[in-house]
Coordinates of C-alpha atoms and ligand atoms in Angstrom, one line a residue:
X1 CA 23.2 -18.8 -43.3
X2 CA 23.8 -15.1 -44.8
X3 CA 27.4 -14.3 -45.8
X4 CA 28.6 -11.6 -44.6
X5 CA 28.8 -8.5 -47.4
X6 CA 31.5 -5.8 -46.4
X7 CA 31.6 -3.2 -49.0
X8 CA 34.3 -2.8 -51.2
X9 CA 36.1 1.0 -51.6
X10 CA 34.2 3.6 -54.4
X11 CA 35.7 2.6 -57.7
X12 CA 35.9 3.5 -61.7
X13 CA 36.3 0.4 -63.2
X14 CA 36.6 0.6 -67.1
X15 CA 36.0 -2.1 -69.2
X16 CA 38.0 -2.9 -72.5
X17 CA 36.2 -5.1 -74.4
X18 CA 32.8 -3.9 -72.4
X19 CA 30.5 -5.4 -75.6
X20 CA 32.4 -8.6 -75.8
X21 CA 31.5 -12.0 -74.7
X22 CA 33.2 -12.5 -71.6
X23 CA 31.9 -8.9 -70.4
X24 CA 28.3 -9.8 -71.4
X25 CA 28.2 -12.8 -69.8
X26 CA 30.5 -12.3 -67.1
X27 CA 32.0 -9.7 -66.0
X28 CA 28.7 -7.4 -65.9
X29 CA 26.6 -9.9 -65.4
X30 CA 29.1 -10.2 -62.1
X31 CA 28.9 -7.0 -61.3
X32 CA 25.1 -6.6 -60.9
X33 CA 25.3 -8.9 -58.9
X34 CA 27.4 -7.7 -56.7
X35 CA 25.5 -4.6 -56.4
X36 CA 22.5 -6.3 -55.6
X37 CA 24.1 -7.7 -52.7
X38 CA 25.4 -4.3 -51.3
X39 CA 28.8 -4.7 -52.1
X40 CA 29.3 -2.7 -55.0
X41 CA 29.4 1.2 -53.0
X42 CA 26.4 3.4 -54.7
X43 CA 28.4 5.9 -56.0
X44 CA 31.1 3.8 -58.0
X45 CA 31.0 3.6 -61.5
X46 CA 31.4 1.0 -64.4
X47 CA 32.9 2.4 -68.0
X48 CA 32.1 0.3 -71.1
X49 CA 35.1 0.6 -73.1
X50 CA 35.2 -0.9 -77.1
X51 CA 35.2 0.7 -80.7
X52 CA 32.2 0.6 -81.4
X53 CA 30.0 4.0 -82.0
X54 CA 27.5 3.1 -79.5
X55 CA 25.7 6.1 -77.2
X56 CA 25.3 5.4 -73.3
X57 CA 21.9 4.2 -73.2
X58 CA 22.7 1.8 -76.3
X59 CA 25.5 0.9 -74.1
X60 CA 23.2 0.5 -71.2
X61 CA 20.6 -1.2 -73.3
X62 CA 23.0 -4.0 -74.0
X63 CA 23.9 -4.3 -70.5
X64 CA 20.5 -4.7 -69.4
X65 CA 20.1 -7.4 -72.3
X66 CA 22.9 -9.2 -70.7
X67 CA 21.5 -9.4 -66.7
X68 CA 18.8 -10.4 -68.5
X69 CA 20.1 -13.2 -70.2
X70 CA 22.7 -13.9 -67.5
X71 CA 21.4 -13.9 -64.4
X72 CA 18.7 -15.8 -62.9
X73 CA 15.5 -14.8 -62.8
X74 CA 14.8 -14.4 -59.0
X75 CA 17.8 -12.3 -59.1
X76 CA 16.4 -10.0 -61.4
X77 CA 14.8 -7.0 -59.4
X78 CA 14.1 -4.3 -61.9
X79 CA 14.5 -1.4 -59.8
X80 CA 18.0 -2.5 -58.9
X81 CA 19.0 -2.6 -62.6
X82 CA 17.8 0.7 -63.2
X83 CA 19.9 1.8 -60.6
X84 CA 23.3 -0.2 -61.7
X85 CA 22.3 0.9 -65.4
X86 CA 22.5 4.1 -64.0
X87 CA 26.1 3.7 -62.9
X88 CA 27.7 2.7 -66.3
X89 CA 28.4 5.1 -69.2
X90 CA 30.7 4.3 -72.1
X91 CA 33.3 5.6 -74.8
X92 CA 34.0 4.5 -78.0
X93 CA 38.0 3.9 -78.2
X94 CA 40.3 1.9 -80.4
X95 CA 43.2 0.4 -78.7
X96 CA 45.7 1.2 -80.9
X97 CA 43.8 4.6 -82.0
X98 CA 44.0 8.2 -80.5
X99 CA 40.8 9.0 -80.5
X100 CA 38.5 8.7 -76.9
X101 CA 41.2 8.6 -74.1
X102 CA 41.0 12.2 -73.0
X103 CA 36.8 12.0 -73.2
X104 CA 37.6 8.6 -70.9
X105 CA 40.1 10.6 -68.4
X106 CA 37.2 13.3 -67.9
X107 CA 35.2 10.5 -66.3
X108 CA 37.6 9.1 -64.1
X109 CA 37.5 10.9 -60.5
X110 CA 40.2 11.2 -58.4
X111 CA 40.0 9.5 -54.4
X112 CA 38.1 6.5 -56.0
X113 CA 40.0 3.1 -57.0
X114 CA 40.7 3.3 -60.5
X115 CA 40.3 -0.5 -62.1
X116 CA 40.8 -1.2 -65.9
X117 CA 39.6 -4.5 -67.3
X118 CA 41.5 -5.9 -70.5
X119 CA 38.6 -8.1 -71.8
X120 CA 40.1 -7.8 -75.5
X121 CA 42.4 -10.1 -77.1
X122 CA 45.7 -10.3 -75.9
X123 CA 47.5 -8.4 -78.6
X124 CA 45.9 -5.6 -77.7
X125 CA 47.3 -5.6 -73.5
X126 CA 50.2 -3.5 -74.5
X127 CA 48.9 -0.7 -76.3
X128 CA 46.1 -0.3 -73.8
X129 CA 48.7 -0.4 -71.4
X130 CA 50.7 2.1 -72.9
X131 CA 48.3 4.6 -73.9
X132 CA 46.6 4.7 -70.3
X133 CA 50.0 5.3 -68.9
X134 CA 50.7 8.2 -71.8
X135 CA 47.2 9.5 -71.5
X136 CA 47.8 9.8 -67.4
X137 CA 44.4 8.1 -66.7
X138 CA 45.7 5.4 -64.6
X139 CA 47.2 6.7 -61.3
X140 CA 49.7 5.1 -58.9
X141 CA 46.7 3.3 -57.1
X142 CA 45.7 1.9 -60.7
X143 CA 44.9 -1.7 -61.2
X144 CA 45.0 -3.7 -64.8
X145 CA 43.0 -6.7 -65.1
X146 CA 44.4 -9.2 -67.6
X147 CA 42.7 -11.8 -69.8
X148 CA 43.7 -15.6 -70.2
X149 CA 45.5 -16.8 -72.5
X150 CA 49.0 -15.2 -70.9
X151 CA 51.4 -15.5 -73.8
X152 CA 51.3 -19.4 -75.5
X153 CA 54.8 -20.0 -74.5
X154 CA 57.8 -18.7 -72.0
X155 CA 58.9 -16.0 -74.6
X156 CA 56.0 -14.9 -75.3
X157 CA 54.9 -14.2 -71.8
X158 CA 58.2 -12.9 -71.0
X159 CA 57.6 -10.1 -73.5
X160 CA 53.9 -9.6 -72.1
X161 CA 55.0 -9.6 -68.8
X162 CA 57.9 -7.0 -69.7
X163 CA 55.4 -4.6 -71.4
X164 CA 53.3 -4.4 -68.9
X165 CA 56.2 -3.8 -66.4
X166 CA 57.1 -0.8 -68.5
X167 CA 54.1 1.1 -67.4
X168 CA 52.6 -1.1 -64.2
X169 CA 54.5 -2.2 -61.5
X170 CA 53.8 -6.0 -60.5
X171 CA 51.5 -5.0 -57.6
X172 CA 49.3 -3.2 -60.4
X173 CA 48.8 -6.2 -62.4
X174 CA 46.5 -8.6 -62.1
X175 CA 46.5 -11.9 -64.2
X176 CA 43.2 -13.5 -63.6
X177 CA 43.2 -17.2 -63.8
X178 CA 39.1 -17.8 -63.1
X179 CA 39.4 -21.1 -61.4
X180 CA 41.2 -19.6 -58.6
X181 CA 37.5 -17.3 -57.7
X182 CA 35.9 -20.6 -57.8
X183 CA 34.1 -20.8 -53.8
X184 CA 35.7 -24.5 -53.7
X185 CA 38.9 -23.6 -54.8
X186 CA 39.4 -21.2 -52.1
X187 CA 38.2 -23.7 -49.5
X188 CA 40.3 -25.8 -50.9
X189 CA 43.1 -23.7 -48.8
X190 CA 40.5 -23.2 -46.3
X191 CA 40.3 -27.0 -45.5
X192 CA 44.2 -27.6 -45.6
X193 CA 45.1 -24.7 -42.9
X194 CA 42.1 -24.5 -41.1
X195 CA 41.4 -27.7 -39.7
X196 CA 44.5 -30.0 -37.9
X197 CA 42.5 -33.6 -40.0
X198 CA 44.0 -33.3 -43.3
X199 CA 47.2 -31.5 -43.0
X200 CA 49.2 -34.3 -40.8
X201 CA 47.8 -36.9 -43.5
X202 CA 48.9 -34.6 -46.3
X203 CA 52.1 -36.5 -48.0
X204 CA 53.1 -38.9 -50.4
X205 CA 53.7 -41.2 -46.9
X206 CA 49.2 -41.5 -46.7
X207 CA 48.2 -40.0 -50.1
X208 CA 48.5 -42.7 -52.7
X209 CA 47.9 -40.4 -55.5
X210 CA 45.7 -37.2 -56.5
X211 CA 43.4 -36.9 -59.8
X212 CA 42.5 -34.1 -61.6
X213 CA 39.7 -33.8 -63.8
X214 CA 37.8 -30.8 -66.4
X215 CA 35.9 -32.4 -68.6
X216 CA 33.5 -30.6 -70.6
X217 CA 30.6 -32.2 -73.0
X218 CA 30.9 -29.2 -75.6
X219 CA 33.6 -29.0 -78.6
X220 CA 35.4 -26.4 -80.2
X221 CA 32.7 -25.0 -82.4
X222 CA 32.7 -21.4 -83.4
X223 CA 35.8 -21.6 -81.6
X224 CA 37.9 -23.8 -83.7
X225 CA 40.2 -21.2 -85.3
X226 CA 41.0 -20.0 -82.4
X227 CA 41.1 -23.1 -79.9
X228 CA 43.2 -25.1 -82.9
X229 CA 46.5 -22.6 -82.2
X230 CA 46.6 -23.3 -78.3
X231 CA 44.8 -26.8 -77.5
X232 CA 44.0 -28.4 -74.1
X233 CA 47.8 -27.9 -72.7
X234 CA 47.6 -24.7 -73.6
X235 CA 44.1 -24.2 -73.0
X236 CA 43.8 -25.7 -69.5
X237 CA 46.8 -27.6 -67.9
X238 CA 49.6 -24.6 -68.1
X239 CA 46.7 -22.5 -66.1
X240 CA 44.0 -24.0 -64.6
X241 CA 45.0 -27.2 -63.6
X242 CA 48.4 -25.9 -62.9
X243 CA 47.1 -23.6 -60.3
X244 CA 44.7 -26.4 -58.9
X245 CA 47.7 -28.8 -58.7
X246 CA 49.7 -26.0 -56.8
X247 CA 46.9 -25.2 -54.4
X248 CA 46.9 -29.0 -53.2
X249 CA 50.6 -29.7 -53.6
X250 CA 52.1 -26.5 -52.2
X251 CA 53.1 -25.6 -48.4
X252 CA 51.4 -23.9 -45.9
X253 CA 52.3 -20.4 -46.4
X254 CA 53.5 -18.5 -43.5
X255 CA 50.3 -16.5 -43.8
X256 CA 46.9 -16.1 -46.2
X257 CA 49.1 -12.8 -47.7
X258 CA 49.5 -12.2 -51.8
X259 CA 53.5 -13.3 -52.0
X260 CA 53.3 -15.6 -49.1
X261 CA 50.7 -17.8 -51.1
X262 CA 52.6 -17.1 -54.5
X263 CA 56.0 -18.0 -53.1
X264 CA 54.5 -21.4 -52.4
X265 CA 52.6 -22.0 -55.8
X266 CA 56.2 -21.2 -57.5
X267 CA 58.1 -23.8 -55.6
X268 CA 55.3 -26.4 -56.8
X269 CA 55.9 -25.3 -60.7
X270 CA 59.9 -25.5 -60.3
X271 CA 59.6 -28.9 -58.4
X272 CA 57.3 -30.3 -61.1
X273 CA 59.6 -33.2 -63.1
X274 CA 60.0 -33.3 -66.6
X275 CA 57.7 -35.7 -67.8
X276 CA 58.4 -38.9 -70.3
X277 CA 56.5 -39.1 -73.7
X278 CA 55.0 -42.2 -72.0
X279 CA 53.1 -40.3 -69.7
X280 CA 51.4 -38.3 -72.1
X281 CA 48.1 -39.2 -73.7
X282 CA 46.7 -36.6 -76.4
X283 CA 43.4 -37.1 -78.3
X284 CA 41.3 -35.7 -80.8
X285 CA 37.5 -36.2 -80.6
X286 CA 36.0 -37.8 -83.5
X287 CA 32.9 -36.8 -85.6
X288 CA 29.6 -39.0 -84.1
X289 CA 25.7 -38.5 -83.2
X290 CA 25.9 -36.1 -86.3
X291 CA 28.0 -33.8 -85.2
X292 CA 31.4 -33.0 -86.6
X293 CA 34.4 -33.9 -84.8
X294 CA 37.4 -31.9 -84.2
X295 CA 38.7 -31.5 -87.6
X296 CA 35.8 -30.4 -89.1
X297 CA 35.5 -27.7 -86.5
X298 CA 39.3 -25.6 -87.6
X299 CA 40.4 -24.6 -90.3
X300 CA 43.3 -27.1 -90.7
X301 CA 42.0 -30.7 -91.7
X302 CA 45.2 -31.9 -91.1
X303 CA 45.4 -30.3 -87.5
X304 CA 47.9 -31.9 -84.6
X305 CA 46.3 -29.9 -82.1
X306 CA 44.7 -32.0 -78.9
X307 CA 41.2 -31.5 -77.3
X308 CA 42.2 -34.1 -74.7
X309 CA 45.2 -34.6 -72.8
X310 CA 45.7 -36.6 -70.4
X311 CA 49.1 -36.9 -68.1
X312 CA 51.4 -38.1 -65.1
X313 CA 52.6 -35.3 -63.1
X314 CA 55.4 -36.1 -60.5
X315 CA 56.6 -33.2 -58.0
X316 CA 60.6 -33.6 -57.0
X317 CA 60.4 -33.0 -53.3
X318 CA 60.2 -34.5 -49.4
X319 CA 56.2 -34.1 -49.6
X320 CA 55.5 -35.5 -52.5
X321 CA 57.7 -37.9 -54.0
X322 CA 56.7 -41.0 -54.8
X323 CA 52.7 -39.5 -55.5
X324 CA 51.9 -39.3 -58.8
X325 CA 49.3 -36.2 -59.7
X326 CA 47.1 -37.9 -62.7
X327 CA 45.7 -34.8 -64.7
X328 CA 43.0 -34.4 -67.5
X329 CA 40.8 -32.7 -69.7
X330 CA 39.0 -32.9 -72.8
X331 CA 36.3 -31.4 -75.0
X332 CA 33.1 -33.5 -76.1
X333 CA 33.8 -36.2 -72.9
X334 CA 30.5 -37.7 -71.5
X335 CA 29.4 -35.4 -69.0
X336 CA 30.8 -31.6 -67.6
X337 CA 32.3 -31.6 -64.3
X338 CA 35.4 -30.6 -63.1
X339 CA 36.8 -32.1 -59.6
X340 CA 40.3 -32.7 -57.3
X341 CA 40.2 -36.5 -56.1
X342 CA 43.3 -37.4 -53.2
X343 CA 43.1 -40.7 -52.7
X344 CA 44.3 -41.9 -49.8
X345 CA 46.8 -45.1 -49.0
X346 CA 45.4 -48.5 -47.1
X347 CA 45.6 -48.9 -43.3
X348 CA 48.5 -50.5 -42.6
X349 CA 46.8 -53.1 -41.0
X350 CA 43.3 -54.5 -41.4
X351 CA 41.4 -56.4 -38.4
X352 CA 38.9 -56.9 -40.5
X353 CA 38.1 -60.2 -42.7
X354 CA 36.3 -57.9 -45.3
X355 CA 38.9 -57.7 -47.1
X356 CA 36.7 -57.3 -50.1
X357 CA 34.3 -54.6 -49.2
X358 CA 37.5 -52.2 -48.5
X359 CA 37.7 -49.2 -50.5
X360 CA 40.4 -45.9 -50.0
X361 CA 39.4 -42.6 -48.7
X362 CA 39.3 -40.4 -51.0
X363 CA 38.5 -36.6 -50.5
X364 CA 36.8 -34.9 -53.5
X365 CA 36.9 -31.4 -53.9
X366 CA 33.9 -30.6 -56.9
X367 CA 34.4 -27.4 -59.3
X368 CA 31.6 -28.2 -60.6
X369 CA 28.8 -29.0 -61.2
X370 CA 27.6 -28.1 -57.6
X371 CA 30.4 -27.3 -56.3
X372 CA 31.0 -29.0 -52.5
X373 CA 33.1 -32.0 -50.9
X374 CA 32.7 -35.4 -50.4
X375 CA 34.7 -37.6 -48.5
X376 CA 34.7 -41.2 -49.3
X377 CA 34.6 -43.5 -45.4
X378 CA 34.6 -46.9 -44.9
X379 CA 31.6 -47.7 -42.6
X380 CA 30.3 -50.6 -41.1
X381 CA 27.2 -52.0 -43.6
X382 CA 24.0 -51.6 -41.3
X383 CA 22.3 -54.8 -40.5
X384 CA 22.7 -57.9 -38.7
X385 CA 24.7 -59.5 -41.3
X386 CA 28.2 -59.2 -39.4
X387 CA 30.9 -56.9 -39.4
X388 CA 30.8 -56.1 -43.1
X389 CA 32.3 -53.1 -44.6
X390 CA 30.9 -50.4 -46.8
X391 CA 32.0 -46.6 -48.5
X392 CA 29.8 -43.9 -48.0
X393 CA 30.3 -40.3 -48.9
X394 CA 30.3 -37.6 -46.2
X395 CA 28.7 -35.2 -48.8
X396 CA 28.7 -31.5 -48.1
X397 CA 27.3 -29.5 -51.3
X398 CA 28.2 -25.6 -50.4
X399 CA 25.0 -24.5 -51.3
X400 CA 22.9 -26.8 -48.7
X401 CA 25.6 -26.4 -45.9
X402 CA 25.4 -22.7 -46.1
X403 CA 22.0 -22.8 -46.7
X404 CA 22.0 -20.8 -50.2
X405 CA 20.7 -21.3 -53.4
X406 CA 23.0 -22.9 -56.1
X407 CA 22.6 -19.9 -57.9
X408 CA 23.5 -17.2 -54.8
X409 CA 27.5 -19.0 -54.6
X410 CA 28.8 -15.9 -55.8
X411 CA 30.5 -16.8 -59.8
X412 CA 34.2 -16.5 -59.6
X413 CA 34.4 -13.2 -62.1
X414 CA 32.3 -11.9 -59.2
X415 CA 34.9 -12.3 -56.4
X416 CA 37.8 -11.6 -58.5
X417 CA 36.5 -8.2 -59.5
X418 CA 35.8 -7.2 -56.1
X419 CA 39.3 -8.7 -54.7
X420 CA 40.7 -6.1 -57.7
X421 CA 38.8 -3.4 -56.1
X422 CA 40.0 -4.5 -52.5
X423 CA 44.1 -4.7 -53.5
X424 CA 44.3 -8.4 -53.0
X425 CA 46.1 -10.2 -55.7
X426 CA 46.0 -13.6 -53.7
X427 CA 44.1 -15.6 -56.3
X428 CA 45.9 -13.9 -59.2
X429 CA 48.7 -15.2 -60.3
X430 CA 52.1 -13.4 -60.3
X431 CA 54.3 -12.9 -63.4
X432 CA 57.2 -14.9 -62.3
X433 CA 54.8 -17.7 -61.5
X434 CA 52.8 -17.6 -65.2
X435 CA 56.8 -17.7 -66.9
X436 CA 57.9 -20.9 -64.5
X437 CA 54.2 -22.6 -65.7
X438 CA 55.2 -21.8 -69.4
X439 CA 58.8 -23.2 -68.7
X440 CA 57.8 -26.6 -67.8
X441 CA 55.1 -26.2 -70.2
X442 CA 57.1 -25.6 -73.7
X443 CA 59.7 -28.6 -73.9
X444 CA 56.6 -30.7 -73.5
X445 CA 54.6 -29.4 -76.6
X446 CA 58.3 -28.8 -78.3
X447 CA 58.9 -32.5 -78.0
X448 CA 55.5 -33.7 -79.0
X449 CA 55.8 -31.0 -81.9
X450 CA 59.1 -32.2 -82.6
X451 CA 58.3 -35.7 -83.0
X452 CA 55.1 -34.9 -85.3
X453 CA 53.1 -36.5 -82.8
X454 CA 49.3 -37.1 -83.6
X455 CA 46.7 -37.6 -81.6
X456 CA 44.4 -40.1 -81.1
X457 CA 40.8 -40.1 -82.0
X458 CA 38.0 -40.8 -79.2
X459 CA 34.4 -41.1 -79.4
X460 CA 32.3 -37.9 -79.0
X461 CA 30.4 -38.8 -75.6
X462 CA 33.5 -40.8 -74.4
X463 CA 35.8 -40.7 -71.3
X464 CA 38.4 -39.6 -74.0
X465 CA 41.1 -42.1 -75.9
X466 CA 41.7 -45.7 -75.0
X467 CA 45.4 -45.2 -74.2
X468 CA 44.1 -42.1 -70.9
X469 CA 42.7 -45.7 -69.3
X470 CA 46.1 -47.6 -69.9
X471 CA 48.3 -44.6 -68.0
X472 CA 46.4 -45.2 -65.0
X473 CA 45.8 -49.5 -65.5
X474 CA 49.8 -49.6 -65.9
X475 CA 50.0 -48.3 -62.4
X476 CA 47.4 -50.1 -60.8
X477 CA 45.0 -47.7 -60.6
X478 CA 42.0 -45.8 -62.4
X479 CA 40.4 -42.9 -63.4
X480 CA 37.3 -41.7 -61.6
X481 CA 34.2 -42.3 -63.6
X482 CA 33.4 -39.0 -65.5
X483 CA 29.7 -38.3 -64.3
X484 CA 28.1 -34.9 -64.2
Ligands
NAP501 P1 35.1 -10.9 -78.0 O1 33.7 -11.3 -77.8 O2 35.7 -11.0 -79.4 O3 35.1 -9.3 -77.6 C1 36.2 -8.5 -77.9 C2 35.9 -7.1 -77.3 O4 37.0 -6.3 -77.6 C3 34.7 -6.4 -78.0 O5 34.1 -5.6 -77.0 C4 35.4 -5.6 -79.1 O6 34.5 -4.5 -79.4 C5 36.6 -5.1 -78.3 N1 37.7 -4.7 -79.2 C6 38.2 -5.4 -80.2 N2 39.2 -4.8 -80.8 C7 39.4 -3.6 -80.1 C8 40.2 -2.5 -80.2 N3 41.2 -2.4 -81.1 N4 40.1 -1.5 -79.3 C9 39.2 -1.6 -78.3 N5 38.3 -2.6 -78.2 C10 38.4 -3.6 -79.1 O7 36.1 -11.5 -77.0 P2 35.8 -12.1 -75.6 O8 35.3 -13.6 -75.7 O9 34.9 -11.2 -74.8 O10 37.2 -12.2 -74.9 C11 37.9 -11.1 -74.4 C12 39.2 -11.5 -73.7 O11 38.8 -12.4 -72.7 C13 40.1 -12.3 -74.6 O12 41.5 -12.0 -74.1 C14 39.8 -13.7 -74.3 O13 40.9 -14.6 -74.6 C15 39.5 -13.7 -72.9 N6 38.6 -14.8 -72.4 C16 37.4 -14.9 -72.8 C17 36.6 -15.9 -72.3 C18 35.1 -16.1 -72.8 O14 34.5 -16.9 -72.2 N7 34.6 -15.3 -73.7 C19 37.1 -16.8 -71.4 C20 38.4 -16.6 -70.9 C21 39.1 -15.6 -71.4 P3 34.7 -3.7 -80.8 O15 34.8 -4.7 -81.9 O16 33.5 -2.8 -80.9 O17 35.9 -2.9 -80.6

């Protein structure tokens, strides 16, 4: 099956940051790709935006380098990315400089979408901000992209979110949170409101409880200075799996519409409890198979920051109390994958003897890798041997049930871009939402901080520290097996 590729409006999108990493390997990368497939109008235009002295074809040059080294090969179709190169130009500008914003408003055009990307570091948000509002380059129509991380706690995003409400309203700004482009993510919605099975099911009355696991096999290196001021909470659980946890937790909106979805995700954050010390597990990974471990990756040997965290989320309202959301993620864990597990409760009754052979239902929503659904059944085991049970997995992997290559699910940067373009901030979140994360987010790290909390070590390779196993064992229950 061929998705269906409607055309986005003519655009100048500008990159900030356009020879950075996350442009390089995303974000034009992304944008090729999306020209390939049609979507991308031929006459709109891509701006590379950094400090660097570079000219347009050096500019170009490097943008070529990247599709080469980003995309996949079948997907590379030379004539095509001679004609995308031929769509992006550059300027050299400093942020906090003068120089370069008038030579950057003589190639924006009036009647197209005017997008700008902030793909630098965080700091830098309000200046760029300001100076395209004093430099009258961004229009009424304008639209500001903005980078993770969003502030590293509540005062900190309050003041981000207040200077960019000095010169964008909220309708112009668009925080990206990447797991929310994810394909599964979105069908994640798609699966709750579209089909009558799950929804009825969908309460703490039949859901016993719902995991959520990132888990990535790399560390912190080359990163470490960086990644050792914010950590995993920080990191991951005040954003992504926040917004994955509100996605499953919240109430049908009245309708698939920017606010009515955001509305929702807000009441989740302001529901979720304050959580005990005792439902905390942070770890450090240790040095093993040669390789350093945490501490010898930042500069502080003595560092308290966590590269695992592991926790018990409970949600104060009618659907959900009394199901317990178990969340983590960790750097240097066994294997990369990233997946939503709701497991559901036991019949209430079994007329079965197999007692034994009887597993839960449990639906699994995979981020990756190949991202798809399984849901876990109880069948009856084939063969003569009596009326036996057995689990199988209905198993639908996006990419054979649409009949795509892996590689043709479009990336997330790709979709988000293009929803910029189209004026839908559905999968972005809204400021009010990023300040209520942060709020139940900093008396956490303040009390861990405050009590001079370390955390414990765990083997390079591993499912993460010891203690991760003992929050779910306590309860009964336990963790899926970490498997990529
Ligand atoms: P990066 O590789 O360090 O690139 C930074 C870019 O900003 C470069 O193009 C740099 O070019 C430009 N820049 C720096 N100072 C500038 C200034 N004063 N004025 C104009 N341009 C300036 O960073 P990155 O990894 O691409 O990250 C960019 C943003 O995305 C950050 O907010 C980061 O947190 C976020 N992010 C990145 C990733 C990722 O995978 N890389 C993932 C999630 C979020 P010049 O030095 O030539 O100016």
């Amino acid at each position: 099956m061929v998705s269906r590729v409607i055309p986005v409006e003519s655009f100048d999108l500008v990159i900030f940051g356009g020879t950075g990493d996350l442009a390089r390997r995303k974000i034009l990368p992304g944008l090729y790709r999306r020209y390939l497939a049609g979507q991308m109008t031929e006459d709109s235009r891509i701006i590379g935006a950094a400090r660097a002295d570079l000219t347009e074809e050096a500019f170009r040059a490097q943008v070529g380098a990247a599709i080469e080294q980003f995309v996949p090969k079948a997907r590379q179709d030379t004539a095509v990315i001679a004609e995308f190169l031929a769509r992006i130009s550059y300027v050299s500008i400093d942020a906090k400089g003068t120089g370069g914003w008038e030579a950057l408003r003589a190639k924006m055009r009036p009647d197209v979408v005017r997008a700008f990307y902030f793909s630098v570091a965080p700091s830098l948000f309000g200046e760029l901000a300001e100076r395209l509002h004093r430099h009258s380059i961004a229009d009424a129509r304008a639209r500001i992209v903005v980078e993770k991380p969003f502030g590293r706690d509540l005062a900190s995003a309050k003041a981000l979110n207040a200077v960019l409400a000095s010169h964008f309203s909220e309708g112009q700004i668009y925080r990206i949170d990447h797991y929310l482009g994810k394909e599964t993510v979105q069908n994640l919605m798609a699966v709750r409101f579209a089909n009558i099975l799950f929804e009825p099911l969908w309460k703490s009355e039949y859901i016993d409880h719902v995991q959520i696991t990132v888990a990535e096999t790399v560390g912190v290196e080359g990163r470490g200075a960086y990644y050792d001021k914010s950590g995993a909470m920080r990191d991951m659980v005040q954003n992504h799996m926040m917004q994955l946890l509100c996605l499953i937790a919240m109430e049908p909106p009245y309708h698939f519409d920017p606010d009515a979805v955001r509305d929702e995700k807000l009441k989740v954050i302001r529901a979720l409890q304050p959580i005990a010390p005792g439902d905390i597990v942070r770890g450090q990974y240790l040095a093993g198979g040669g390789e350093g471990g945490y501490l010898e990756h930042c500069e502080d040997p003595g560092s308290r920051t966590e590269s695992y965290i592991a926790m018990k989320v409970a949600i104060a309202n009618w659907r959900w109390q009394g199901t317990p959301f178990y969340l983590r993620t960790g750097k240097k864990l066994r294997a990369r994958t990233s997946e939503i597990a709701i497991t559901f409760k036991q019949p209430p009754h079994s007329i079965f003897d197999d007692a034994e052979g009887w597993k839960e239902n449990v639906l699994v929503i995979r981020l990756q890798p190949n991202e798809g659904m399984e849901l876990m059944m109880m069948i009856k085991e084939p063969g003569p041997g009596g009326m036996r049970l057995m689990q199988v997995p209905l198993d639908m992997a996006f990419a054979d049930a649409l009949g795509v290559e892996a590689d043709d699910v479009p990336d997330a940067y790709e979709r988000l871009i293009m929803d910029v373009i189209r004026g839908n901030q559905t999968l972005f979140m809204r400021g009010d939402e990023v300040e209520a994360a942060w709020a139940w987010t900093d008396p956490i790290i303040q009390g861990w901080e405050g009590r001079g909390e370390r955390p414990q070590g765990y083997d390079a390779g591993s499912t993460g520290p010891d203690d991760a196993l003992m929050l779910m064992h306590r309860d009964g229950r336990r963790w899926r097996e970490i498997k990529g």
